[in-house]
Amino acid sequence: MKLLNFVFLIIGLCIINSESFAQVDQDWATRTDSVSAMDIAVDKTGNVYLAGNIYRGTSGFNICLIKYDATGNQQWMTEYNGIGDGLDGSTAMALDTSGNIFVTGYSFRGPASTNDEIVTIKFNPSGDIFWVSHYNSEGSRIDRAFALAVDSSGNAYVGGYINNVSYGNVYGNDYITIKYGPDGTQLWATQLYVGDGSVNALAVDSKGDVYVTGIGYNLSATGHEYITAKYNSNGDSLWVSRYSGPGNESDGAKSIALDHRGNVYITGYSIGSSGFSDYATIKYNEAGVEQWVRRFDGPVNEDDKAIGIVADKNQNVYVTGEVGVVAGTSYLKDFATIKYNSDGDSIWVKYYNGTGYSADFPVDIAIDTSSNIYITGVSVGPWETGGAYDYATIKYNSNGDLLWEQRYNAANLMDSPVAVAVDKSGNVYVTGISEASYTSTGSVTIKYSQSLIPFAMKAELPAPGSGSKTTFGDTHLTFIGDITISDSVTVYYYLVPAEPGELPIGIIRIGDYYW
C-alpha cells in the first residue's frame, strides 16, 4: 500500500475533542438594575433570556422577562403584575423548539396576605404574552411552582406545591403537577399526597411521560424523604418511589435527570447515621425500580448537600453540591463534583476551593454535547478585596480535569449567581444577583466564549481503505470507504472519542493535505 505523509490544519470547522477549547473569554457582562435574576436560557441563534423579579415599590415585585441579543444588548423587557397587585415571582423558565419562552412561579391574588396562586406565562420571541394560566387550589391558600419543562409539541409541565391539605388546625403542602397545551389550556392537574412537601424538580421524556421529585413526609412520620413520581402523558400515575436515608429524618431531593434509555436519576441531601447530611444519588429504571443508591460523605463530618445532576449520552451522571471541609465549622464549604457510571461506580470526585479559602456554594450545573461539565456558584473572594461573594464558574471535561475557572466581582460586594446555561457552540451563560453599591442591587448576566485553538497533525498513513486507522495521541482518525488516491480525492474521516460511539467531524479536501 502506498504510504501517505500529510499535514492538515483544523480550525474548528466541526466537532473536535474538548481539550481543544483551551481559551475562555468574557465576551460581555450586562447589568439590569432592580431585577433579581432567577433563571436563564439561550435560543438557537444565541439570544439570551433572563427570568427574574423586578421591584416596583408599594406594588412589591413583578415577574419580568428580559431578552438580550448575542452581543449582550437588551432587546426588550416584559413585566407581569398579577391581579392582586402584590408580590409576584418567577422561579423557572424553559424554551420550546419555536423559540417561545415559558415562565412559571407564583402570583399574589388577594385580598388575604397569604393568597398566592401558581402562574404560568407563555411569551413569543418578541416579548408579547401569548397566554397566562393560573392555578389556585381549593382553599385559596399558598400555591407555588418551582419546576418547569416543555416537550417537543409545545406542551408545558409545571411542578410545585399546593397548600390546601388540612391536618387538624394545620395546613400542609402536597405535590401538584400541571400540564398545559400550547394554547394555554390546562390539560390536567395531578395532586400527590406527601404530607408536607413540594416538587423541586421535573423532567419530561420523548414520549411525554413526566417525572417529578422533591420532598415529602416519610411514612414513619419521623421526618422528610425523597418522593419521586412518574405520570404518563394523560396525567395517570405510573409509579411512586420513596427514599429515606439511614438517619430516617430530613431528606430532600433537589434535582432530576433522564437518560435516553428511560432511566431516572435523582440527587439531593439525606441525613446519615452520624446526624449530618450526605449526598444521596439514586438510579431508577423506567418502571421505577431502584437500581442503586450512592451516598457521598465529604472529607469531614459536616453537612454535605447535592444541588444538581446531569446525565450524558453514555449513561454517566455528574452530581455537584457543597461539602463541609472543616469539622465543627458549618460555613466553610467547597464545591464537590462526582462522576458515576451507569452501574453507580464513582469514577472521580473533584473539589473546588475558591480564592478566599472560605465559603463556596454551587448553585447550578450544565452539560454540553461533548460531556463537559459547567458549574456556577457563590465563592468568597480574597480577603484583600474584602472577602465578598463572587460568581465562580468552572469547567471540567468528562475525565474530571479542570479546564478553566472564571470569577466575577462587580464592586467587592455581594455577587451571587443563580443559573448557568451552555449553547451548542460552547458559549457559557451565567446570571445572578449583583450589588453595584450598598444601595444598588440588580442582575448581571455574563457570556463566556471558548476559543478553538488551531492545531496541526502530521502522520504517515497507509492509503485509505475500509476500516484503516491511525492514532494521534488520544485522537483516532478512522478512514471509511475504499478511496483511490487521485487529484480529485476527498478523504472522509471520523474522530473516535474515548467513550463508545463515533462523531463525524469533517472532510479533508485537496489543499488540506499533501503527499
Coordinates of C-alpha atoms in Angstrom, one line a residue:
M1 CA 0.0 0.0 0.0
K2 CA 1.2 3.5 -0.9
L3 CA 2.2 5.5 2.2
L4 CA 0.9 9.0 2.7
N5 CA 2.6 11.8 4.5
F6 CA 0.3 14.7 5.2
V7 CA -0.2 17.7 7.4
F8 CA -3.5 19.3 7.8
L9 CA -4.9 22.2 9.9
I10 CA -8.3 22.0 11.7
I11 CA -9.7 25.4 12.7
G12 CA -12.8 24.2 14.4
L13 CA -15.0 23.6 11.3
C14 CA -16.8 20.8 13.1
I15 CA -16.7 18.9 16.3
I16 CA -13.4 18.3 18.0
N17 CA -12.3 17.0 21.3
S18 CA -13.0 19.1 24.4
E19 CA -9.3 19.7 25.1
S20 CA -9.2 22.0 22.0
F21 CA -11.2 24.6 23.9
A22 CA -8.1 25.9 25.6
Q23 CA -9.1 29.6 25.9
V24 CA -12.1 31.2 27.6
D25 CA -13.0 34.9 27.3
Q26 CA -15.7 37.0 28.9
D27 CA -17.5 38.4 25.9
W28 CA -19.8 40.7 27.9
A29 CA -21.4 41.3 31.2
T30 CA -24.8 43.1 31.2
R31 CA -26.4 44.7 34.2
T32 CA -30.1 45.4 34.8
D33 CA -30.9 47.3 38.0
S34 CA -33.7 46.4 40.4
V35 CA -34.0 42.9 38.9
S36 CA -33.4 39.7 40.9
A37 CA -32.4 37.0 38.4
M38 CA -34.0 33.6 38.8
D39 CA -33.2 31.6 35.6
I40 CA -31.5 31.8 32.2
A41 CA -32.0 30.2 28.8
V42 CA -30.4 30.6 25.4
D43 CA -32.1 30.0 22.0
K44 CA -30.7 28.6 18.7
T45 CA -29.4 31.9 17.5
G46 CA -27.7 33.0 20.7
N47 CA -30.3 35.2 22.1
V48 CA -30.3 35.1 25.9
Y49 CA -33.4 35.2 28.1
L50 CA -33.4 36.1 31.8
A51 CA -36.4 35.4 34.0
G52 CA -36.5 37.4 37.2
N53 CA -38.4 39.6 39.5
I54 CA -38.4 43.4 39.4
Y55 CA -39.1 45.7 42.4
R56 CA -41.9 48.1 41.9
G57 CA -42.2 49.9 45.2
T58 CA -45.5 49.7 47.0
S59 CA -46.7 47.1 44.5
G60 CA -43.9 44.7 45.6
F61 CA -42.3 42.6 42.9
N62 CA -43.5 41.9 39.3
I63 CA -42.4 38.9 37.2
C64 CA -40.1 40.1 34.4
L65 CA -38.6 38.6 31.3
I66 CA -35.6 40.2 29.6
K67 CA -34.1 39.3 26.2
Y68 CA -30.5 40.1 25.3
D69 CA -29.1 39.6 21.8
A70 CA -25.9 37.6 21.2
T71 CA -23.8 40.6 21.9
G72 CA -25.4 41.4 25.2
N73 CA -27.6 44.3 24.1
Q74 CA -31.0 44.3 25.8
Q75 CA -33.8 43.9 23.2
W76 CA -36.8 44.2 25.5
M77 CA -38.2 43.6 29.0
T78 CA -41.7 42.5 29.7
E79 CA -43.4 42.6 33.1
Y80 CA -46.3 40.7 34.6
N81 CA -48.2 42.2 37.5
G82 CA -50.9 39.8 38.9
I83 CA -54.4 40.8 39.7
G84 CA -53.6 41.3 43.4
D85 CA -51.0 44.0 42.6
G86 CA -48.7 42.5 45.2
L87 CA -45.8 40.1 45.4
D88 CA -45.3 38.1 42.1
G89 CA -42.3 35.9 41.5
S90 CA -40.8 33.8 38.8
T91 CA -39.0 30.6 39.7
A92 CA -38.2 28.7 36.5
M93 CA -38.1 29.1 32.7
A94 CA -38.0 27.0 29.6
L95 CA -38.0 27.4 25.8
D96 CA -39.8 25.4 23.1
T97 CA -38.5 24.5 19.7
S98 CA -40.0 27.6 18.1
G99 CA -38.3 30.0 20.5
N100 CA -41.3 30.7 22.7
I101 CA -40.5 31.3 26.3
F102 CA -42.4 29.9 29.3
V103 CA -42.1 31.2 32.8
T104 CA -43.7 29.9 35.9
G105 CA -43.8 31.0 39.6
Y106 CA -46.4 32.5 41.8
S107 CA -48.7 35.5 41.8
F108 CA -50.5 37.4 44.6
R109 CA -54.2 37.1 44.2
G110 CA -55.5 38.9 47.3
P111 CA -57.2 40.0 49.4
A112 CA -55.7 37.8 52.0
S113 CA -52.0 38.4 52.5
T114 CA -51.2 34.6 52.2
N115 CA -53.3 34.1 49.0
D116 CA -50.7 33.1 46.3
E117 CA -51.5 31.0 43.2
I118 CA -49.4 29.3 40.6
V119 CA -49.0 31.4 37.5
T120 CA -47.5 30.2 34.1
I121 CA -46.9 32.6 31.2
K122 CA -46.0 32.0 27.6
F123 CA -44.2 34.7 25.7
N124 CA -43.3 34.9 22.0
P125 CA -39.7 35.8 20.9
S126 CA -40.8 39.4 20.7
G127 CA -41.8 39.5 24.3
D128 CA -45.6 39.5 23.7
I129 CA -47.6 37.5 26.1
F130 CA -49.4 34.6 24.4
W131 CA -51.3 33.4 27.4
V132 CA -51.4 33.5 31.2
S133 CA -52.7 30.5 33.1
H134 CA -53.4 30.5 36.9
Y135 CA -53.8 27.5 39.2
N136 CA -55.5 28.1 42.5
S137 CA -56.2 25.1 44.7
E138 CA -59.3 24.7 46.7
G139 CA -59.0 26.6 49.9
S140 CA -57.3 29.7 48.4
R141 CA -54.1 29.4 50.3
I142 CA -50.4 29.5 49.2
D143 CA -49.7 27.6 45.9
R144 CA -46.3 27.9 44.3
A145 CA -44.4 26.4 41.3
F146 CA -40.7 25.7 41.3
A147 CA -40.1 23.4 38.2
L148 CA -41.0 23.7 34.5
A149 CA -40.3 21.7 31.3
V150 CA -41.6 21.9 27.7
D151 CA -41.9 19.0 25.4
S152 CA -41.3 18.8 21.6
S153 CA -45.0 19.5 20.9
G154 CA -45.0 22.7 22.9
N155 CA -46.9 21.4 26.0
A156 CA -45.7 22.9 29.3
Y157 CA -45.4 21.0 32.5
V158 CA -45.3 22.7 35.9
G159 CA -44.5 21.3 39.3
G160 CA -44.7 22.7 42.8
Y161 CA -47.0 22.5 45.8
I162 CA -50.5 23.4 46.9
N163 CA -51.3 24.4 50.5
N164 CA -54.8 23.1 50.9
V165 CA -54.3 19.9 52.9
S166 CA -55.8 20.2 56.4
Y167 CA -54.3 18.2 59.3
G168 CA -56.5 19.4 62.1
N169 CA -55.7 23.1 62.6
V170 CA -52.5 22.9 60.4
Y171 CA -52.4 23.1 56.6
G172 CA -49.8 21.0 54.8
N173 CA -48.4 21.0 51.3
D174 CA -48.9 18.4 48.6
Y175 CA -47.2 17.9 45.2
I176 CA -49.0 19.4 42.3
T177 CA -48.1 18.7 38.6
I178 CA -49.9 20.5 35.8
K179 CA -49.9 20.1 32.0
Y180 CA -50.8 22.9 29.7
G181 CA -51.4 22.7 26.0
P182 CA -49.6 25.0 23.5
D183 CA -52.6 27.4 23.7
G184 CA -52.5 27.5 27.5
T185 CA -55.4 25.2 28.1
Q186 CA -55.0 23.2 31.3
L187 CA -55.0 19.6 30.1
W188 CA -54.7 18.0 33.6
A189 CA -53.5 18.7 37.1
T190 CA -52.5 15.8 39.4
Q191 CA -52.1 16.1 43.1
L192 CA -50.0 13.7 45.1
Y193 CA -50.4 13.4 48.9
V194 CA -47.0 13.8 50.5
G195 CA -48.0 15.1 54.0
D196 CA -45.9 18.2 53.8
G197 CA -43.5 18.9 50.9
S198 CA -43.1 20.2 47.3
V199 CA -42.0 19.2 43.8
N200 CA -38.5 20.6 43.5
A201 CA -37.5 19.3 40.0
L202 CA -39.3 18.0 36.9
A203 CA -38.4 16.4 33.6
V204 CA -40.3 15.1 30.6
D205 CA -39.2 12.4 28.2
S206 CA -39.7 11.9 24.4
K207 CA -43.0 10.0 25.0
G208 CA -44.5 12.8 27.1
D209 CA -44.1 10.9 30.3
V210 CA -43.5 13.3 33.3
Y211 CA -41.2 12.7 36.2
V212 CA -41.3 14.8 39.4
T213 CA -39.2 14.7 42.6
G214 CA -38.8 16.6 45.7
I215 CA -39.5 16.3 49.4
G216 CA -42.4 14.8 51.4
Y217 CA -43.2 13.5 54.8
N218 CA -42.0 9.9 55.4
L219 CA -44.3 7.0 56.1
S220 CA -42.9 6.6 59.6
A221 CA -43.7 10.2 60.4
T222 CA -40.2 10.9 61.7
G223 CA -39.2 13.4 59.1
H224 CA -39.0 14.1 55.3
E225 CA -37.8 11.9 52.5
Y226 CA -37.4 11.8 48.7
I227 CA -40.6 11.2 46.8
T228 CA -40.4 10.6 43.0
A229 CA -43.3 10.0 40.8
K230 CA -43.9 9.3 37.1
Y231 CA -47.1 10.2 35.1
N232 CA -48.0 9.3 31.6
S233 CA -49.0 12.0 29.0
N234 CA -52.6 11.9 30.3
G235 CA -51.6 12.5 33.9
D236 CA -52.1 9.0 35.1
S237 CA -49.8 7.9 37.9
L238 CA -47.4 5.1 36.7
W239 CA -45.4 4.8 39.9
V240 CA -44.3 6.5 43.1
S241 CA -40.9 5.7 44.7
R242 CA -39.7 6.8 48.2
Y243 CA -36.3 7.0 49.7
S244 CA -35.3 7.6 53.4
G245 CA -31.7 7.6 54.4
P246 CA -30.2 5.8 57.4
G247 CA -31.0 8.8 59.7
N248 CA -34.7 8.4 58.8
E249 CA -35.0 12.1 59.3
S250 CA -34.8 15.2 57.0
D251 CA -34.1 14.1 53.4
G252 CA -34.9 16.1 50.2
A253 CA -34.4 15.6 46.5
K254 CA -33.2 18.7 44.6
S255 CA -32.5 17.6 41.0
I256 CA -33.5 15.1 38.4
A257 CA -32.0 13.8 35.1
L258 CA -33.1 11.3 32.5
D259 CA -31.0 9.2 30.1
H260 CA -32.0 8.0 26.6
R261 CA -32.9 4.5 27.9
G262 CA -35.6 5.8 30.3
N263 CA -33.5 5.6 33.5
V264 CA -34.2 8.3 36.1
Y265 CA -31.5 9.8 38.3
I266 CA -32.3 11.8 41.5
T267 CA -29.9 13.6 43.8
G268 CA -30.2 15.7 47.0
Y269 CA -29.4 15.6 50.6
S270 CA -30.1 12.8 53.2
I271 CA -29.3 12.6 56.9
G272 CA -26.8 9.8 57.6
S273 CA -26.2 7.8 60.7
S274 CA -23.8 10.5 62.0
G275 CA -26.6 13.0 62.1
F276 CA -25.2 15.1 59.3
S277 CA -26.5 15.2 55.7
D278 CA -24.8 13.4 52.8
Y279 CA -25.3 13.5 49.1
A280 CA -27.7 10.7 48.2
T281 CA -28.0 9.8 44.4
I282 CA -30.5 7.2 43.2
K283 CA -31.0 5.5 39.8
Y284 CA -34.4 4.1 38.9
N285 CA -35.3 2.2 35.8
E286 CA -38.2 3.1 33.6
A287 CA -40.6 1.1 35.8
G288 CA -39.5 2.9 39.0
V289 CA -37.4 0.0 40.3
E290 CA -34.4 1.2 42.3
Q291 CA -31.2 0.2 40.6
W292 CA -28.7 1.7 43.0
V293 CA -28.2 4.3 45.7
R294 CA -24.9 6.0 46.2
R295 CA -24.2 8.2 49.3
F296 CA -21.3 10.6 49.5
D297 CA -19.9 11.9 52.7
G298 CA -17.3 14.7 52.3
P299 CA -13.8 14.9 53.8
V300 CA -15.1 15.7 57.3
N301 CA -18.2 15.0 59.3
E302 CA -20.3 18.0 58.3
D303 CA -23.4 18.6 56.3
D304 CA -23.0 17.8 52.6
K305 CA -25.8 18.7 50.1
A306 CA -26.1 17.9 46.4
I307 CA -27.9 20.5 44.4
G308 CA -27.7 19.3 40.8
I309 CA -27.4 16.3 38.5
V310 CA -26.9 15.9 34.7
A311 CA -26.6 12.8 32.5
D312 CA -24.5 12.2 29.4
K313 CA -25.2 10.1 26.3
N314 CA -23.4 7.1 27.8
Q315 CA -25.5 6.9 31.0
N316 CA -22.8 8.5 33.2
V317 CA -24.1 11.1 35.6
Y318 CA -22.5 14.1 37.2
V319 CA -23.5 15.3 40.6
T320 CA -22.4 18.6 42.3
G321 CA -23.1 20.2 45.6
E322 CA -21.5 21.6 48.7
V323 CA -19.4 19.8 51.3
G324 CA -18.0 20.7 54.7
V325 CA -14.3 20.9 54.8
V326 CA -13.5 21.8 58.4
A327 CA -15.2 19.8 61.2
G328 CA -17.3 21.9 63.5
T329 CA -17.4 24.8 61.1
S330 CA -20.6 24.8 59.1
Y331 CA -19.8 27.8 56.8
L332 CA -16.5 26.5 55.4
K333 CA -17.7 24.8 52.2
D334 CA -16.3 23.7 48.9
F335 CA -17.9 22.6 45.6
A336 CA -17.7 18.8 45.3
T337 CA -18.5 17.1 42.0
I338 CA -18.8 13.4 41.3
K339 CA -19.0 11.3 38.2
Y340 CA -20.8 7.9 38.4
N341 CA -21.0 5.4 35.6
S342 CA -24.2 3.5 34.7
D343 CA -23.5 0.9 37.4
G344 CA -23.1 3.6 40.1
D345 CA -19.4 3.3 40.4
S346 CA -17.6 6.5 41.4
I347 CA -15.3 7.4 38.5
W348 CA -13.9 10.6 40.1
V349 CA -14.5 13.2 42.7
K350 CA -13.3 16.8 42.3
Y351 CA -13.3 19.7 44.8
Y352 CA -13.2 23.4 44.1
N353 CA -11.9 25.8 46.8
G354 CA -12.2 29.4 45.8
T355 CA -9.6 32.2 46.1
G356 CA -10.9 33.2 49.6
Y357 CA -10.4 29.7 51.0
S358 CA -13.8 30.1 52.7
A359 CA -17.4 29.5 51.7
D360 CA -18.0 28.1 48.2
F361 CA -21.6 27.0 47.3
P362 CA -22.5 25.7 43.9
V363 CA -26.0 26.7 42.6
D364 CA -26.3 25.1 39.2
I365 CA -24.8 22.6 36.8
A366 CA -25.0 22.2 33.0
I367 CA -23.6 19.7 30.4
D368 CA -22.6 20.2 26.7
T369 CA -22.8 17.7 23.8
S370 CA -19.2 16.6 24.5
S371 CA -19.9 15.8 28.2
N372 CA -18.1 18.8 29.5
I373 CA -19.5 19.9 32.8
Y374 CA -20.1 23.6 33.8
I375 CA -20.8 24.6 37.4
T376 CA -21.5 28.0 38.8
G377 CA -21.8 29.1 42.4
V378 CA -21.1 31.6 45.1
S379 CA -17.5 31.9 46.2
V380 CA -15.9 34.1 48.8
G381 CA -13.2 36.2 47.2
P382 CA -9.7 37.1 48.5
W383 CA -9.6 38.9 51.8
E384 CA -7.6 41.7 50.0
T385 CA -10.8 42.6 48.2
G386 CA -13.0 42.4 51.3
G387 CA -13.8 38.7 51.2
A388 CA -17.1 39.5 49.4
Y389 CA -19.1 36.9 47.4
D390 CA -18.2 36.4 43.7
Y391 CA -19.6 34.4 40.9
A392 CA -17.4 31.4 40.4
T393 CA -17.9 29.3 37.2
I394 CA -15.8 26.3 36.4
K395 CA -15.5 23.7 33.6
Y396 CA -14.5 20.1 33.9
N397 CA -14.1 17.6 31.0
S398 CA -15.6 14.2 31.2
N399 CA -12.3 12.9 32.8
G400 CA -12.6 15.4 35.6
D401 CA -9.8 17.7 34.5
L402 CA -10.4 21.3 35.5
L403 CA -10.2 23.2 32.1
W404 CA -10.9 26.7 33.3
E405 CA -12.2 28.9 36.1
Q406 CA -13.9 32.3 35.7
R407 CA -14.8 34.7 38.5
Y408 CA -16.9 37.8 38.5
N409 CA -16.7 40.6 41.1
A410 CA -18.6 43.8 40.4
A411 CA -17.7 46.1 43.3
N412 CA -16.2 44.0 46.0
L413 CA -19.7 43.4 47.4
M414 CA -22.1 40.6 47.0
D415 CA -22.3 38.8 43.7
S416 CA -24.4 35.6 43.7
P417 CA -25.1 33.6 40.6
V418 CA -28.3 31.6 40.3
A419 CA -28.1 29.7 37.0
V420 CA -25.8 28.6 34.2
A421 CA -26.5 27.5 30.6
V422 CA -24.4 26.4 27.6
D423 CA -25.3 26.6 23.9
K424 CA -24.3 24.2 21.1
S425 CA -21.3 26.4 20.1
G426 CA -19.8 26.0 23.6
N427 CA -20.7 29.5 24.8
V428 CA -21.5 29.7 28.5
Y429 CA -24.0 32.0 30.1
V430 CA -24.3 32.8 33.8
T431 CA -26.8 35.1 35.6
G432 CA -27.3 36.1 39.1
I433 CA -27.8 39.0 41.6
S434 CA -25.1 41.6 42.0
E435 CA -24.5 44.7 44.2
A436 CA -23.1 47.7 42.4
S437 CA -23.2 49.6 45.7
Y438 CA -24.8 49.2 49.1
T439 CA -27.9 50.8 47.8
S440 CA -28.0 49.4 44.2
T441 CA -28.8 45.7 43.5
G442 CA -29.6 44.2 40.2
S443 CA -28.9 41.3 37.9
V444 CA -25.7 40.7 36.0
T445 CA -25.7 38.3 33.1
I446 CA -22.4 37.1 31.6
K447 CA -21.4 35.4 28.3
Y448 CA -18.2 33.4 28.1
S449 CA -16.9 32.2 24.8
Q450 CA -14.5 29.3 24.3
S451 CA -11.9 29.7 21.5
L452 CA -10.9 26.8 19.3
I453 CA -7.2 26.7 19.2
P454 CA -6.0 25.7 15.7
F455 CA -3.6 22.7 15.7
A456 CA -1.7 20.7 13.1
M457 CA -1.4 16.9 12.8
K458 CA 1.3 15.0 10.9
A459 CA 1.4 11.3 10.2
E460 CA 2.4 8.6 7.8
L461 CA -0.6 6.6 6.8
P462 CA -1.5 3.7 4.6
A463 CA -3.6 4.7 1.6
P464 CA -7.2 5.0 2.9
G465 CA -9.2 1.9 2.7
S466 CA -12.2 0.5 4.6
G467 CA -11.5 0.4 8.3
S468 CA -7.9 1.6 8.2
K469 CA -6.9 3.7 11.2
T470 CA -4.1 5.7 12.6
T471 CA -3.6 7.3 16.0
F472 CA -2.6 10.8 17.1
G473 CA -2.1 10.5 20.8
D474 CA -5.6 10.3 22.2
T475 CA -7.2 11.2 18.9
H476 CA -8.1 8.4 16.4
L477 CA -8.7 9.1 12.7
T478 CA -10.7 6.4 11.1
F479 CA -10.9 6.3 7.3
I480 CA -14.1 4.8 5.8
G481 CA -14.8 3.6 2.3
D482 CA -12.5 2.5 -0.5
I483 CA -10.8 5.5 -1.9
T484 CA -8.4 5.8 -4.8
I485 CA -5.7 8.4 -4.5
S486 CA -6.1 10.9 -7.3
D487 CA -6.1 14.6 -8.0
S488 CA -9.8 14.7 -7.1
V489 CA -9.6 12.7 -3.9
T490 CA -11.8 13.5 -0.9
V491 CA -10.9 11.8 2.3
Y492 CA -13.7 11.3 4.9
Y493 CA -12.7 10.8 8.5
Y494 CA -14.2 10.5 11.9
L495 CA -13.0 11.5 15.4
V496 CA -13.5 8.4 17.6
P497 CA -13.8 9.6 21.2
A498 CA -12.5 7.6 24.2
E499 CA -16.1 6.6 25.0
P500 CA -18.0 4.4 22.6
G501 CA -19.5 6.0 19.6
E502 CA -18.3 8.0 16.6
L503 CA -18.6 11.7 15.9
P504 CA -18.3 12.9 12.3
I505 CA -16.1 15.9 12.3
G506 CA -15.4 16.9 8.7
I507 CA -13.9 16.4 5.3
I508 CA -10.3 16.8 4.2
R509 CA -10.1 18.1 0.6
I510 CA -7.3 18.8 -1.8
G511 CA -5.3 21.7 -0.4
D512 CA -5.7 20.5 3.2
Y513 CA -3.0 17.9 2.9
Y514 CA -0.1 16.9 0.7
W515 CA 2.0 13.7 -0.1

